[in-house]
Tab-separated table of C-alpha atoms in Angstrom:
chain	number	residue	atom	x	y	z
A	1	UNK	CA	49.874	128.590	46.568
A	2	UNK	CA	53.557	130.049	46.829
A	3	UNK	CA	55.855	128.359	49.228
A	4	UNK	CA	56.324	132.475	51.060
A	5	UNK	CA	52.853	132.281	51.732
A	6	UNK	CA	52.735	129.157	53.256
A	7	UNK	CA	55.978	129.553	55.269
A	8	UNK	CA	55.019	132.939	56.648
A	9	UNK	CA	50.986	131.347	57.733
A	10	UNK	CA	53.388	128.708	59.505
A	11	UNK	CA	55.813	130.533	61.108
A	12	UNK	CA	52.970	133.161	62.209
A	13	UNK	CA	50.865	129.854	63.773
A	14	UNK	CA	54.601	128.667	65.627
A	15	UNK	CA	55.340	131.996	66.810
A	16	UNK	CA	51.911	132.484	68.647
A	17	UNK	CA	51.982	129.076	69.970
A	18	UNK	CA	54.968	129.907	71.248
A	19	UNK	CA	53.960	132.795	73.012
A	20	UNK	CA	51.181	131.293	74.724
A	21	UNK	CA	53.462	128.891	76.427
A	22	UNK	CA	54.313	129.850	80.004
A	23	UNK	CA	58.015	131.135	81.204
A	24	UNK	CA	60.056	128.698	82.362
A	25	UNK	CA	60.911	128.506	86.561
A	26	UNK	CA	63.331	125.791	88.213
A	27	UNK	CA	64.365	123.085	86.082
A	28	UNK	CA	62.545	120.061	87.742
A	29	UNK	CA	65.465	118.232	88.659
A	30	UNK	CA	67.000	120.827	91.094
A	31	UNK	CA	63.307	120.945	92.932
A	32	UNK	CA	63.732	118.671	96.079
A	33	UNK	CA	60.040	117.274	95.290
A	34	UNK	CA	60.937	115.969	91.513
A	35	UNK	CA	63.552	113.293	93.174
A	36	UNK	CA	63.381	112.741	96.724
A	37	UNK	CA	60.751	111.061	96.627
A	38	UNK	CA	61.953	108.556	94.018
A	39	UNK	CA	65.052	107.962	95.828
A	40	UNK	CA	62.944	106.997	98.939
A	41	UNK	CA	60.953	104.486	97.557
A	42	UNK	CA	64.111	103.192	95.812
A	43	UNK	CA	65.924	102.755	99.232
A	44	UNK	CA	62.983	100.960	100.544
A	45	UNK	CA	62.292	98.538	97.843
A	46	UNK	CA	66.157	97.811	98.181
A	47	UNK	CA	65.470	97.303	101.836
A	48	UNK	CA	62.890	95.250	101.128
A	49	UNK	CA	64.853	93.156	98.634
A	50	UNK	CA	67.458	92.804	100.751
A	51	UNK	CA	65.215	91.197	103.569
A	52	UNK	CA	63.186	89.023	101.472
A	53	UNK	CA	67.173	87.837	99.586
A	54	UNK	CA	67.881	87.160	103.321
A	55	UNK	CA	65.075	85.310	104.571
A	56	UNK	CA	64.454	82.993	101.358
A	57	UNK	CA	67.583	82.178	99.398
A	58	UNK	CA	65.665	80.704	96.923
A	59	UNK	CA	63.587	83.067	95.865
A	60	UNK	CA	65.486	86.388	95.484
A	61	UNK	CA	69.278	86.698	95.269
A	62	UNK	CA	71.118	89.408	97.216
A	63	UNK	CA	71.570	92.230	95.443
A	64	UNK	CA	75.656	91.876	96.458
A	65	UNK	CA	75.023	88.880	94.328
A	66	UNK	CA	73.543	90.600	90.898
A	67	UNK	CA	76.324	93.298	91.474
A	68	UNK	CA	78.627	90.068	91.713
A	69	UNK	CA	77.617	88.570	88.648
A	70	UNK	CA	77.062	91.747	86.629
A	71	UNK	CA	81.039	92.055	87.698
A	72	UNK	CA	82.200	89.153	86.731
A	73	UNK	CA	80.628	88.011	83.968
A	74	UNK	CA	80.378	91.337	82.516
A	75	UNK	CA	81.728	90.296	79.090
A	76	UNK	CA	78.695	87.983	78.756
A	77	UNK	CA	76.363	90.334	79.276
A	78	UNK	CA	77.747	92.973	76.979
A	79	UNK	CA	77.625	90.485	74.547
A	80	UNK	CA	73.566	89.929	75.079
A	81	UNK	CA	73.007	93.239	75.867
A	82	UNK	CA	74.086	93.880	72.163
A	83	UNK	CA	72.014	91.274	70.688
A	84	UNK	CA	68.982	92.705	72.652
A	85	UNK	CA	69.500	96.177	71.433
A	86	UNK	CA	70.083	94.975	67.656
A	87	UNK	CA	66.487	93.082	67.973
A	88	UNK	CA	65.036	96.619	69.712
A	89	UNK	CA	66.760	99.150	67.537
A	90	UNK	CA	66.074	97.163	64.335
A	91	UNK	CA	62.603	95.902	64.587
A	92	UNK	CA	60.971	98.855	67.139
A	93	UNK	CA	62.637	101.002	63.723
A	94	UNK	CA	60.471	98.557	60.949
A	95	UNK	CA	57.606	99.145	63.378
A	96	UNK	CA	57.519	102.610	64.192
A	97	UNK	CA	58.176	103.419	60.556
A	98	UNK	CA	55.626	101.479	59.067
A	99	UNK	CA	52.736	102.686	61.930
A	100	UNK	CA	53.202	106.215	60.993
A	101	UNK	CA	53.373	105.566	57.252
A	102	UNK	CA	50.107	103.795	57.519
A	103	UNK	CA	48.771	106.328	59.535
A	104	UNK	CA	49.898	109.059	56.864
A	105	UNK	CA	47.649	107.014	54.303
A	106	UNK	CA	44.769	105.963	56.753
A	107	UNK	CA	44.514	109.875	57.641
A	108	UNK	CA	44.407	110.958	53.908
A	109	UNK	CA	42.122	107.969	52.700
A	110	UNK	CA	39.054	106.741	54.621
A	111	UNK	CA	38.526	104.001	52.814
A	112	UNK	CA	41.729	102.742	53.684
A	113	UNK	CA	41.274	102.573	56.672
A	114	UNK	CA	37.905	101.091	56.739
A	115	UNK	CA	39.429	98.194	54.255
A	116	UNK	CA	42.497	98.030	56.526
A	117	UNK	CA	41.876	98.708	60.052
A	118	UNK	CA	39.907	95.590	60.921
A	119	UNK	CA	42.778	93.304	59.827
A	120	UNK	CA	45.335	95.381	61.611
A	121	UNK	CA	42.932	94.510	64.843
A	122	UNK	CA	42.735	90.953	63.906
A	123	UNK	CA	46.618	90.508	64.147
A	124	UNK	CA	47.141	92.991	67.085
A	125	UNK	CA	45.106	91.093	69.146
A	126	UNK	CA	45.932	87.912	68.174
A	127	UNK	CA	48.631	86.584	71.294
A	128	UNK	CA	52.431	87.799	70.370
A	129	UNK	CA	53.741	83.763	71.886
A	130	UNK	CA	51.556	81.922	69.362
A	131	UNK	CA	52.882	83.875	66.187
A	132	UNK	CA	56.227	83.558	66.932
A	133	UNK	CA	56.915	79.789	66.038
A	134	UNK	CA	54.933	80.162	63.037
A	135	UNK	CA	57.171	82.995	62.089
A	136	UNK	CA	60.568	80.784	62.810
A	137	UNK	CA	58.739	77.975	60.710
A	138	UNK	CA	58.015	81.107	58.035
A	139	UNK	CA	61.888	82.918	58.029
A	140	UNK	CA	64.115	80.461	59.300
A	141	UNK	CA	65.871	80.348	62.962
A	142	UNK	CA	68.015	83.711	62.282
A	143	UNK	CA	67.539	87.211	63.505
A	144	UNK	CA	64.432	88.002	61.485
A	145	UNK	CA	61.441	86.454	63.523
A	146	UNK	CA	62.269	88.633	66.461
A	147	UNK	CA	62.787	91.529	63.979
A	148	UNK	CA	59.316	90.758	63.095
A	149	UNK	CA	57.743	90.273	66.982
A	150	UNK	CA	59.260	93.148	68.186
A	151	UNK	CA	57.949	95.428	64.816
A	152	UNK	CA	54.713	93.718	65.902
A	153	UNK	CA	54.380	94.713	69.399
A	154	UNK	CA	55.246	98.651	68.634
A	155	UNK	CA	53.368	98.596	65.445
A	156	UNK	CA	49.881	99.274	66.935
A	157	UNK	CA	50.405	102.238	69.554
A	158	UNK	CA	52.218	104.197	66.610
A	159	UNK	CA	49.338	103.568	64.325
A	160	UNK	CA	46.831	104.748	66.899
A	161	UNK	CA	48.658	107.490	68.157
A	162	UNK	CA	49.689	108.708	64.737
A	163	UNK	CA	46.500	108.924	62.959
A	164	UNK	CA	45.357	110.523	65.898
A	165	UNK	CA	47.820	113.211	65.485
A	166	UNK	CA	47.316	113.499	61.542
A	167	UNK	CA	43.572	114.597	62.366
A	168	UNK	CA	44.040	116.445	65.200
A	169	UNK	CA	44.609	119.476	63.076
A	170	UNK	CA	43.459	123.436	64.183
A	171	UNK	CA	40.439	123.819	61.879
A	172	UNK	CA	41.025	127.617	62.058
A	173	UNK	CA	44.465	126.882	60.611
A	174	UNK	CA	43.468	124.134	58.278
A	175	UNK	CA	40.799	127.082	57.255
A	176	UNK	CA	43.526	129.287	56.356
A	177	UNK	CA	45.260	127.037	53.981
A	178	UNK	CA	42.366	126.245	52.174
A	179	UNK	CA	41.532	129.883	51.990
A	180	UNK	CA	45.153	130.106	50.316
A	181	UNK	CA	44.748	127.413	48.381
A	182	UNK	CA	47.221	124.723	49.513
A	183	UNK	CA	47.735	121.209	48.052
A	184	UNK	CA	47.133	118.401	49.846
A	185	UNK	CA	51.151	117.922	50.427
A	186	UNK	CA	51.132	121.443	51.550
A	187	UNK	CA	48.685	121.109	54.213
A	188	UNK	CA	50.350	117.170	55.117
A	189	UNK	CA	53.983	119.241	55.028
A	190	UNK	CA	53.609	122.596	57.093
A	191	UNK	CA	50.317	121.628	59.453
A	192	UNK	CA	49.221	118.082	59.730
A	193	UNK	CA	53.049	116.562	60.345
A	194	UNK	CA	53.850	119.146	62.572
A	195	UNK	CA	50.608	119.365	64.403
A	196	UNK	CA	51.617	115.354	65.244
A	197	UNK	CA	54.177	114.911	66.180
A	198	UNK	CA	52.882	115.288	70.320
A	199	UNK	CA	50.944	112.703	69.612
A	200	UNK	CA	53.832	111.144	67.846
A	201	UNK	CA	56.204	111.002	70.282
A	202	UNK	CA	53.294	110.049	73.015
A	203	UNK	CA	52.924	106.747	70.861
A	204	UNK	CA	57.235	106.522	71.190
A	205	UNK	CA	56.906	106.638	74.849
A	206	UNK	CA	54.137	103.082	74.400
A	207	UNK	CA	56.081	101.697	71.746
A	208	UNK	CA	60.105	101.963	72.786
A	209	UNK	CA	59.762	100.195	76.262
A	210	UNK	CA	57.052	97.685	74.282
A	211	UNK	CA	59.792	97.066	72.030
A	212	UNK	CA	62.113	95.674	75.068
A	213	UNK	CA	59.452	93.574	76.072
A	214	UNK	CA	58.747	91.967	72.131
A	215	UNK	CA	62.629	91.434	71.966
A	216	UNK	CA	62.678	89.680	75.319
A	217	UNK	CA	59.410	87.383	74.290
A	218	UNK	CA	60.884	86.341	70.589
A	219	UNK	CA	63.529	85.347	72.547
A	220	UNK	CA	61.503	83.628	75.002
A	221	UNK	CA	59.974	81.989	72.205
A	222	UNK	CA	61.701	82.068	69.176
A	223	UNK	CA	64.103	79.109	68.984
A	224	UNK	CA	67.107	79.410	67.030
A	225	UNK	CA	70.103	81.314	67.903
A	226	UNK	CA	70.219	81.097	71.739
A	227	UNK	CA	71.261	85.118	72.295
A	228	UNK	CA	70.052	88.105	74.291
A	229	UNK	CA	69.152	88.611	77.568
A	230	UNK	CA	65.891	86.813	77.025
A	231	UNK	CA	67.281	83.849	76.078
A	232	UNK	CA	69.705	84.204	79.079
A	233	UNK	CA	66.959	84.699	81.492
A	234	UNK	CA	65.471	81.877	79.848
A	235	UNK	CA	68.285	79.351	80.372
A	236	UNK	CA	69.614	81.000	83.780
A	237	UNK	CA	66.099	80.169	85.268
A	238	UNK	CA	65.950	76.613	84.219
A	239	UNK	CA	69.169	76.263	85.877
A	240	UNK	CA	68.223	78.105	88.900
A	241	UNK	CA	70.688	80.957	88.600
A	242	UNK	CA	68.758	83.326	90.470
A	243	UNK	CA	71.637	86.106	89.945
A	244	UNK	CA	72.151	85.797	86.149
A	245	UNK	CA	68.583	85.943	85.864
A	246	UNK	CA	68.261	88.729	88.073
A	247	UNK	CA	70.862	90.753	86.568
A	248	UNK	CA	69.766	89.631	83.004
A	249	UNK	CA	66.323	91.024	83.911
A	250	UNK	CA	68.052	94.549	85.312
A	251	UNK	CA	69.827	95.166	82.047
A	252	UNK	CA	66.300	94.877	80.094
A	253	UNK	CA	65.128	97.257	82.448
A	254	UNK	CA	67.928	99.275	82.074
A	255	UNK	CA	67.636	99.286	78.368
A	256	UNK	CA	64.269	100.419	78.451
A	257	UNK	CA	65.098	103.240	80.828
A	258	UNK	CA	67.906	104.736	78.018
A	259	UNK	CA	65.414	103.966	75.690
A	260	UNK	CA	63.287	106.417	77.334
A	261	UNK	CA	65.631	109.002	78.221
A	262	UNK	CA	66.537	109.217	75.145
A	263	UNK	CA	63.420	110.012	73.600
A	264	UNK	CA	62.924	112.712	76.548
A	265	UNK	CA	66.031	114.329	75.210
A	266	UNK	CA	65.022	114.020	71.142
A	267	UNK	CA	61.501	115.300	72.259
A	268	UNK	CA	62.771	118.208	73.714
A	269	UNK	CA	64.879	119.456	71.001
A	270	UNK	CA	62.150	118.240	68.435
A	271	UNK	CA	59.011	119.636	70.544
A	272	UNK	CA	60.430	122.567	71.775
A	273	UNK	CA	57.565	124.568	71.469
A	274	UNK	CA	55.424	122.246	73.820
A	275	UNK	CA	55.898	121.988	77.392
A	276	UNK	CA	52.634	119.797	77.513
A	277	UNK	CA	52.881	116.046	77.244
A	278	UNK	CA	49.865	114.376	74.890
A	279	UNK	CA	48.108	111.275	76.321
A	280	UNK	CA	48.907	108.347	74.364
A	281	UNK	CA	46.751	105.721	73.045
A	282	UNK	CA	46.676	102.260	72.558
């Protein structure tokens, strides 16, 4: 099949997809409906941390407190915060990378994924906590156990999500590449990785704040090096620092909120054809 052929049946499948979509109106952030709300419910849950700080000391810090502490201390967190995002950026990477490359084969060879799938089960459902040690016992008490959690806990959704994208192709499309003759590759390259990536970047929005939450647990968990917000709001609590462990737990949430709007921003310029958003799985 020549590569004209196949770019022109692509670009003739893009172009029509992109006609289909709707115009454009207001971008959603200038519509008084998209944030007002948001901020309202913000103001009272601060209200309503506030009052609770207020009436029991012990239980919630002020948020004057966090602010204090974020303030003051704000080389230690930085410091954390770093270690965090190496665990998040470095093992949510191994995981995401090897999901979809599974997926890739899985999609391409059934009986890989009839020989493979049930194992993958076995270890996603087995509980995150009780691998851990057995990993620090396995690797040593460095970095690369919570590499290894956090790949883990993001592995899974992109598998799912992935393979559900690979075969979620237009059989009236897929029907005109075999009609032309394509090759395997040339059907993988210029219709079944494109047709994905929705689904793709569906599984992203599971797996990116997932991989916050395995970084914070192998630090929970993991012993070794005592670093990263985890293991601050680990040893803040069991000192009864209420606003280190506070603010420790705002920065993971804050990290996971970049993390997001980030991939918001990526999916846009990547998906810019698709004004839909694809329901993830997992």
């Amino acid at each position: 099949m020549s590569e004209m052929t196949i770019r022109d049946t692509t670009a003739t499948l893009a172009t029509a997809r992109l006609q289909a979509q709707p115009r454009r109106g207001i971008p959603p952030w200038l519509r008084w409906g998209s944030w007002v709300p948001t901020l309202i419910t913000f103001v009272i849950a601060a209200l309503l941390w506030q009052i609770v700080a207020w009436t029991n000391p012990y239980v919630l810090p002020t948020l004057e407190a966090v602010g204090a502490s974020l303030v003051d201390d704000a080389g230690m967190y930085w410091s954390n915060f770093l270690v965090t995002l190496l665990e998040v950026v470095v093992g949510a990477a191994a995981g995401i990378l090897a999901g979809f490359l599974l997926a890739v084969v899985m999609a391409e060879f059934q009986l890989i994924e009839r020989a493979v799938m049930p194992l993958v089960i076995i270890v996603m459902v087995t509980p995150i906590v009780a691998i851990a040690p057995a990993l620090v016992v396995a690797f040593g008490f460095g970095m690369v156990p919570k590499f290894i959690v956090t790949g883990l806990v993001v592995f899974f959704p992109m598998l799912v999500n992935s393979l559900a994208g690979l075969r979620d192709v237009d059989h009236r499309a897929l029907d005109v590449f075999k009609t032309l003759h394509a090759s395997r590759w040339e059907i993988f390259r210029e219709l079944r990785f494109p047709g994905s990536m929705p689904y793709v970047f569906a599984g992203l929005r599971i797996a990116l704040p997932l991989a916050v939450v395995g970084a914070a647990v192998a630090e929970f968990v993991a012993a070794g090096q005592q670093a990263g917000l985890g293991s601050l709001v680990t040893t803040s609590a069991a000192q009864a620092n209420l606003a280190v462990t506070w603010a420790s737990i705002a920065l993971l949430c804050l990290l996971g909120v970049l993390l997001i709007i980030v991939l918001a921003l990526v999916r846009k310029r990547v998906l810019w054809w698709s004004d839909g958003e694809v329901t993830a799985k997992g």
